[in-house]
Amino acid sequence: MYEILSRKDCRMIFDPLRFARPEHNLALLYEPDTIRFEQAEIELNDEGQNKRLSVLRAEDSGRTYYNAGFPHFDSRQKSRAKSYYLFASAHAEPQFFAPEQKCKYHELFSEMDAAEESVRNRIYSHLLDSRNYGKRLSARIIDNKPHIFMETYNYDDPESGEYYQMDYCGGFYTFTVSDRSRFMEMYLPRRRYAQIFGGCNATVTERYSSASDITDAIARIRQNGSYEDRRMLPRMAHRIQAFHRMQADIQMMQRKLKNGKAHIRSREQFCSCDAGAKYVAAMEIMMLYHAEKAFHCENLNHFDWQEKCVEFYRRSQKRLFFGFVTGEQSGSAEKIW
Amino acid sequence: MNSYSSKNGATFSQEDIYPETTSGDEKPFSSFAELFREKQKVLGEAYGRKITKEEIGLMLGFDYESFRKIVNKHKEKQTKKRDCIIAICAVLGCDASETNEALRLYGFPELDQYHLRDEIIWDKLVEQSDSPVSVDEINEALTAACFTPLDISNHRNQSQPKIKSCPYKLVRRHFQCTIEGVGRCREPDCFLDLRYDVDCFYNMRTCMEYLGQDRRFEICIRYEESRKNEPDNIYQTGIRRRISPKRKRYIVYTYPTEECESELHEYDRIDETGEFRDCFLEIEKAEQKEKKRLCDTVNDTRNYGSRISAKVIDSELHIFCETYNCDIPELSEYFLMDFCGGDYTLYILNQSCFMQMYLSEEQYEQAYGSPPAFRILHLRRTWDDAWGSKAGKLNDPVSDQYSCEEEIEDSAYEARDIGIFETYGENVITEVRLKAYKAMKQQIDHLTGRLRTGKAHICSRELLGDAADSLIAAYFGLPELDDIAYTFSDGTQLMLSAENIRDAFELGMHTVDEAAAFQQVHGSLKINEILP
């Protein structure tokens, strides 16, 4: 039998890229896939030999900050289920165990899983609540339409427990009030949200399309409102202020997206501004969308691409970026936003 | 030198090395009851007052009689729940070895560190040895690790007091909570002392209607306050409510019928309400739950983004602000900066402590059920004399503290082990803290300037209008605002003028004792003379 010497908890890997230039990769700022974890480890003494037991997750294999949010980008990699591996020494090959495999360490597998799930849940729970962030602002293409959206908590009247959201799409603003944070429901595709966080359960209590809608609501309450409704009037005044603040923030983000100071995803995450290295960005983006065949370059290697792709990339950079996202064959950042 | 700055860097590691308990002085206990009594005594000494068995039982949800039987263990195993003994030990402040001894004395297996659930409980007890650990904290840790929470009660013999059902049929319930003075947040620094006062600005009203004996009854709890001829502003109202807290009345109204007139009965005490006593208990429970929700909202700066205030604490003027670390929310940390006597101190906290500075120790304990942990830091010299090294272990929420930017910059060169995050050599966390230090210092300087120039107030006599002097006199428990000859305990005398009392009010003081002590230390009660 073995003796447990020490335990190392599952820990989040702190990634400075998330903080470097947050507006350059809006799609990555709150993306759960960018959060990586260092797996739990158990050090044990098994019949006089020190060994280390840890977990290997297939979905973490090959995952980087850059491909976060995309399905497993390298289909050539053999997919592996989760396994547990045991290191006996630095020179020996690790021994792998499948989760269902019966072995003398089997009872430790569920312990490590529970510890990891607990850390993951705790970290993910922060993502779900905009109260932890002050305000959150992002942009995404939803149903082929560009949206810029924002959420903040009603910090002026926290007893209300209200969250304010604003969504800008097609020239129209929609301001909603809800009892829970709904930012991640807009930030992630619905299926991914359900997969990671379960069902949506926030209730939209009010919806306005302009500040004057709120003003009209206030006027109606003043005229015909009940005693309870009149008590809400100061809270309604907060909503008008919030509407204007959020509208200003969204307009600023819109300008930044138009003039390239902000991006949903920036190609600069793959490379520096060095022109010679831009082919790397083109190739990486190609692979993210599994588009090698469409561009007839399945068999090309990096060096063949160098000359061809730099020029192609320079000519078609904006079209290339928005052609895949919107489905249109042409489009520019200025036109989209 | 403050012991926190002697820590190696910003260590957030969950593994701390604790000194081994000394043996020799300890004698084995002969029974669980004996161990309980000893720990109860130690706990009482820690809090400076007697902690009764009943209080401890209530913390765990037991009525006195059941709890007494569990502790005294008249029969073989009065409780069949091992978790119950663990919970009792946690609340008493037993460490892991004392808990094991308690379990052994009660005939239960001891905590097994190789069993993960036991290990989680063990770690919680060791983490805060010699200080109470709440059942909620342990349950949170267990639930987070997907284990069942502590199972305390024998389900057959429910320990909670039974509420007898009312003989009448409930037909309507209406609960209303109104929050007054919402507008005070528009000018948050015009009356800092009332900004987060839960008692002053929350009104709750619950009505229940019953049918029975061919009559319809409406019961409610009403909070009465003295009426004024002219309407008060919210600040006058707030101060009046502090002077004369609302009086609680239990109202039973019987609707009229064709044969009978309506009846109205008002009671001061719940025990006088007869057959409606349990109904009123339910109302009180609902109101307590709502008040707790409101108090919990106020107790967490995350709900406000950032908060700032000023207060005289132990004859020193503090200006303090707190914010949640929104840049790295996964760290779940708060920044609290305190400015006092010309010194800025930035605390890194694992919980919001703003209200622990904002309220007095008694007010905080009344609102939140336990004494403030953070306040202990301000009493550090006194407590250290009494408790030695144990003072720092009394539920201390501070993970780190800095007194200047250089200290933060220097801490970047020390390795950080940040708990659930892997060791990280670069300086993002340092940068975030540096940014917080500068921003909060600026906020405090801004408020200091506004306090000095009279644009911001801890308490504003101007906002009390013509009634200012009478309200201030009543606030200090004085018949009128006049000169006072104050005598200290050592026999020295001090003259306090009416203007001194007004200035003391503006500093947020509540008693003449506070005003005299402050005047003696600083020689002035005028805020623009005190502020550096």
PDB file of N, CA and C in Angstrom, chain A residues 256-293:
ATOM      1  N   LYS A 256     -13.357  52.991 -31.141  1.00  0.00           N
ATOM      2  CA  LYS A 256     -12.099  52.236 -31.062  1.00  0.00           C
ATOM      3  C   LYS A 256     -12.105  51.050 -32.016  1.00  0.00           C
ATOM      4  N   LEU A 257     -13.247  50.400 -32.139  1.00  0.00           N
ATOM      5  CA  LEU A 257     -13.340  49.268 -33.061  1.00  0.00           C
ATOM      6  C   LEU A 257     -13.203  49.749 -34.503  1.00  0.00           C
ATOM      7  N   LYS A 258     -13.763  50.900 -34.795  1.00  0.00           N
ATOM      8  CA  LYS A 258     -13.702  51.442 -36.156  1.00  0.00           C
ATOM      9  C   LYS A 258     -12.281  51.816 -36.537  1.00  0.00           C
ATOM     10  N   ASN A 259     -11.561  52.445 -35.594  1.00  0.00           N
ATOM     11  CA  ASN A 259     -10.220  52.903 -35.972  1.00  0.00           C
ATOM     12  C   ASN A 259      -9.132  51.931 -35.548  1.00  0.00           C
ATOM     13  N   GLY A 260      -9.516  50.725 -35.223  1.00  0.00           N
ATOM     14  CA  GLY A 260      -8.522  49.675 -34.984  1.00  0.00           C
ATOM     15  C   GLY A 260      -7.821  49.763 -33.642  1.00  0.00           C
ATOM     16  N   LYS A 261      -8.335  50.545 -32.725  1.00  0.00           N
ATOM     17  CA  LYS A 261      -7.692  50.608 -31.410  1.00  0.00           C
ATOM     18  C   LYS A 261      -8.235  49.497 -30.498  1.00  0.00           C
ATOM     19  N   ALA A 262      -9.328  48.898 -30.890  1.00  0.00           N
ATOM     20  CA  ALA A 262      -9.872  47.752 -30.152  1.00  0.00           C
ATOM     21  C   ALA A 262     -10.252  46.685 -31.170  1.00  0.00           C
ATOM     22  N   HIS A 263     -10.216  45.444 -30.747  1.00  0.00           N
ATOM     23  CA  HIS A 263     -10.530  44.332 -31.647  1.00  0.00           C
ATOM     24  C   HIS A 263     -11.296  43.275 -30.883  1.00  0.00           C
ATOM     25  N   ILE A 264     -12.144  42.573 -31.606  1.00  0.00           N
ATOM     26  CA  ILE A 264     -12.732  41.397 -30.991  1.00  0.00           C
ATOM     27  C   ILE A 264     -11.601  40.369 -30.838  1.00  0.00           C
ATOM     28  N   ARG A 265     -10.898  40.131 -31.931  1.00  0.00           N
ATOM     29  CA  ARG A 265      -9.669  39.351 -31.866  1.00  0.00           C
ATOM     30  C   ARG A 265      -8.642  40.039 -32.751  1.00  0.00           C
ATOM     31  N   SER A 266      -7.489  40.258 -32.185  1.00  0.00           N
ATOM     32  CA  SER A 266      -6.449  40.935 -32.958  1.00  0.00           C
ATOM     33  C   SER A 266      -5.480  39.919 -33.541  1.00  0.00           C
ATOM     34  N   ARG A 267      -5.148  40.140 -34.805  1.00  0.00           N
ATOM     35  CA  ARG A 267      -4.164  39.223 -35.404  1.00  0.00           C
ATOM     36  C   ARG A 267      -2.795  39.420 -34.782  1.00  0.00           C
ATOM     37  N   GLU A 268      -2.615  40.539 -34.078  1.00  0.00           N
ATOM     38  CA  GLU A 268      -1.317  40.795 -33.449  1.00  0.00           C
ATOM     39  C   GLU A 268      -1.034  39.813 -32.320  1.00  0.00           C
ATOM     40  N   GLN A 269      -2.060  39.091 -31.890  1.00  0.00           N
ATOM     41  CA  GLN A 269      -1.803  38.114 -30.833  1.00  0.00           C
ATOM     42  C   GLN A 269      -0.922  36.979 -31.335  1.00  0.00           C
ATOM     43  N   PHE A 270      -0.877  36.802 -32.666  1.00  0.00           N
ATOM     44  CA  PHE A 270      -0.055  35.719 -33.215  1.00  0.00           C
ATOM     45  C   PHE A 270       1.361  36.178 -33.507  1.00  0.00           C
ATOM     46  N   CYS A 271       1.508  37.466 -33.731  1.00  0.00           N
ATOM     47  CA  CYS A 271       2.824  37.911 -34.154  1.00  0.00           C
ATOM     48  C   CYS A 271       2.992  39.357 -33.802  1.00  0.00           C
ATOM     49  N   SER A 272       4.204  39.837 -33.932  1.00  0.00           N
ATOM     50  CA  SER A 272       4.458  41.254 -33.731  1.00  0.00           C
ATOM     51  C   SER A 272       4.103  41.963 -35.023  1.00  0.00           C
ATOM     52  N   CYS A 273       4.405  43.251 -35.095  1.00  0.00           N
ATOM     53  CA  CYS A 273       4.072  44.004 -36.294  1.00  0.00           C
ATOM     54  C   CYS A 273       5.076  43.778 -37.407  1.00  0.00           C
ATOM     55  N   ASP A 274       6.063  42.944 -37.159  1.00  0.00           N
ATOM     56  CA  ASP A 274       7.075  42.664 -38.170  1.00  0.00           C
ATOM     57  C   ASP A 274       6.397  42.042 -39.388  1.00  0.00           C
ATOM     58  N   ALA A 275       6.581  42.691 -40.542  1.00  0.00           N
ATOM     59  CA  ALA A 275       5.892  42.253 -41.760  1.00  0.00           C
ATOM     60  C   ALA A 275       6.271  40.832 -42.130  1.00  0.00           C
ATOM     61  N   GLY A 276       7.548  40.480 -41.912  1.00  0.00           N
ATOM     62  CA  GLY A 276       7.999  39.152 -42.284  1.00  0.00           C
ATOM     63  C   GLY A 276       7.329  38.042 -41.487  1.00  0.00           C
ATOM     64  N   ALA A 277       6.832  38.364 -40.337  1.00  0.00           N
ATOM     65  CA  ALA A 277       6.220  37.340 -39.494  1.00  0.00           C
ATOM     66  C   ALA A 277       4.706  37.304 -39.641  1.00  0.00           C
ATOM     67  N   LYS A 278       4.159  38.127 -40.484  1.00  0.00           N
ATOM     68  CA  LYS A 278       2.689  38.155 -40.585  1.00  0.00           C
ATOM     69  C   LYS A 278       2.142  36.897 -41.237  1.00  0.00           C
ATOM     70  N   TYR A 279       2.978  36.193 -41.963  1.00  0.00           N
ATOM     71  CA  TYR A 279       2.507  34.947 -42.553  1.00  0.00           C
ATOM     72  C   TYR A 279       2.124  33.950 -41.459  1.00  0.00           C
ATOM     73  N   VAL A 280       2.797  34.086 -40.323  1.00  0.00           N
ATOM     74  CA  VAL A 280       2.468  33.201 -39.199  1.00  0.00           C
ATOM     75  C   VAL A 280       1.027  33.451 -38.779  1.00  0.00           C
ATOM     76  N   ALA A 281       0.662  34.719 -38.718  1.00  0.00           N
ATOM     77  CA  ALA A 281      -0.706  35.058 -38.324  1.00  0.00           C
ATOM     78  C   ALA A 281      -1.692  34.479 -39.320  1.00  0.00           C
ATOM     79  N   ALA A 282      -1.388  34.643 -40.609  1.00  0.00           N
ATOM     80  CA  ALA A 282      -2.296  34.135 -41.639  1.00  0.00           C
ATOM     81  C   ALA A 282      -2.471  32.633 -41.505  1.00  0.00           C
ATOM     82  N   MET A 283      -1.355  31.954 -41.298  1.00  0.00           N
ATOM     83  CA  MET A 283      -1.423  30.494 -41.210  1.00  0.00           C
ATOM     84  C   MET A 283      -2.185  30.067 -39.961  1.00  0.00           C
ATOM     85  N   GLU A 284      -1.918  30.734 -38.838  1.00  0.00           N
ATOM     86  CA  GLU A 284      -2.618  30.376 -37.597  1.00  0.00           C
ATOM     87  C   GLU A 284      -4.125  30.583 -37.732  1.00  0.00           C
ATOM     88  N   ILE A 285      -4.505  31.712 -38.354  1.00  0.00           N
ATOM     89  CA  ILE A 285      -5.935  31.991 -38.518  1.00  0.00           C
ATOM     90  C   ILE A 285      -6.557  30.945 -39.444  1.00  0.00           C
ATOM     91  N   MET A 286      -5.829  30.610 -40.488  1.00  0.00           N
ATOM     92  CA  MET A 286      -6.282  29.575 -41.417  1.00  0.00           C
ATOM     93  C   MET A 286      -6.589  28.291 -40.662  1.00  0.00           C
ATOM     94  N   MET A 287      -5.674  27.920 -39.781  1.00  0.00           N
ATOM     95  CA  MET A 287      -5.833  26.665 -39.052  1.00  0.00           C
ATOM     96  C   MET A 287      -6.968  26.746 -38.051  1.00  0.00           C
ATOM     97  N   LEU A 288      -7.173  27.915 -37.440  1.00  0.00           N
ATOM     98  CA  LEU A 288      -8.265  28.053 -36.487  1.00  0.00           C
ATOM     99  C   LEU A 288      -9.598  27.747 -37.146  1.00  0.00           C
ATOM    100  N   TYR A 289      -9.741  28.193 -38.420  1.00  0.00           N
ATOM    101  CA  TYR A 289     -11.017  28.007 -39.116  1.00  0.00           C
ATOM    102  C   TYR A 289     -11.004  26.768 -40.003  1.00  0.00           C
ATOM    103  N   HIS A 290      -9.956  25.955 -39.878  1.00  0.00           N
ATOM    104  CA  HIS A 290      -9.811  24.738 -40.704  1.00  0.00           C
ATOM    105  C   HIS A 290      -9.975  25.083 -42.187  1.00  0.00           C
ATOM    106  N   ALA A 291      -9.304  26.139 -42.618  1.00  0.00           N
ATOM    107  CA  ALA A 291      -9.503  26.655 -43.984  1.00  0.00           C
ATOM    108  C   ALA A 291      -8.326  26.358 -44.897  1.00  0.00           C
ATOM    109  N   GLU A 292      -7.453  25.423 -44.507  1.00  0.00           N
ATOM    110  CA  GLU A 292      -6.284  25.130 -45.347  1.00  0.00           C
ATOM    111  C   GLU A 292      -6.719  24.661 -46.729  1.00  0.00           C
ATOM    112  N   LYS A 293      -7.734  23.826 -46.746  1.00  0.00           N
ATOM    113  CA  LYS A 293      -8.173  23.278 -48.037  1.00  0.00           C
ATOM    114  C   LYS A 293      -8.788  24.378 -48.901  1.00  0.00           C
TER     115      LYS A 293
END
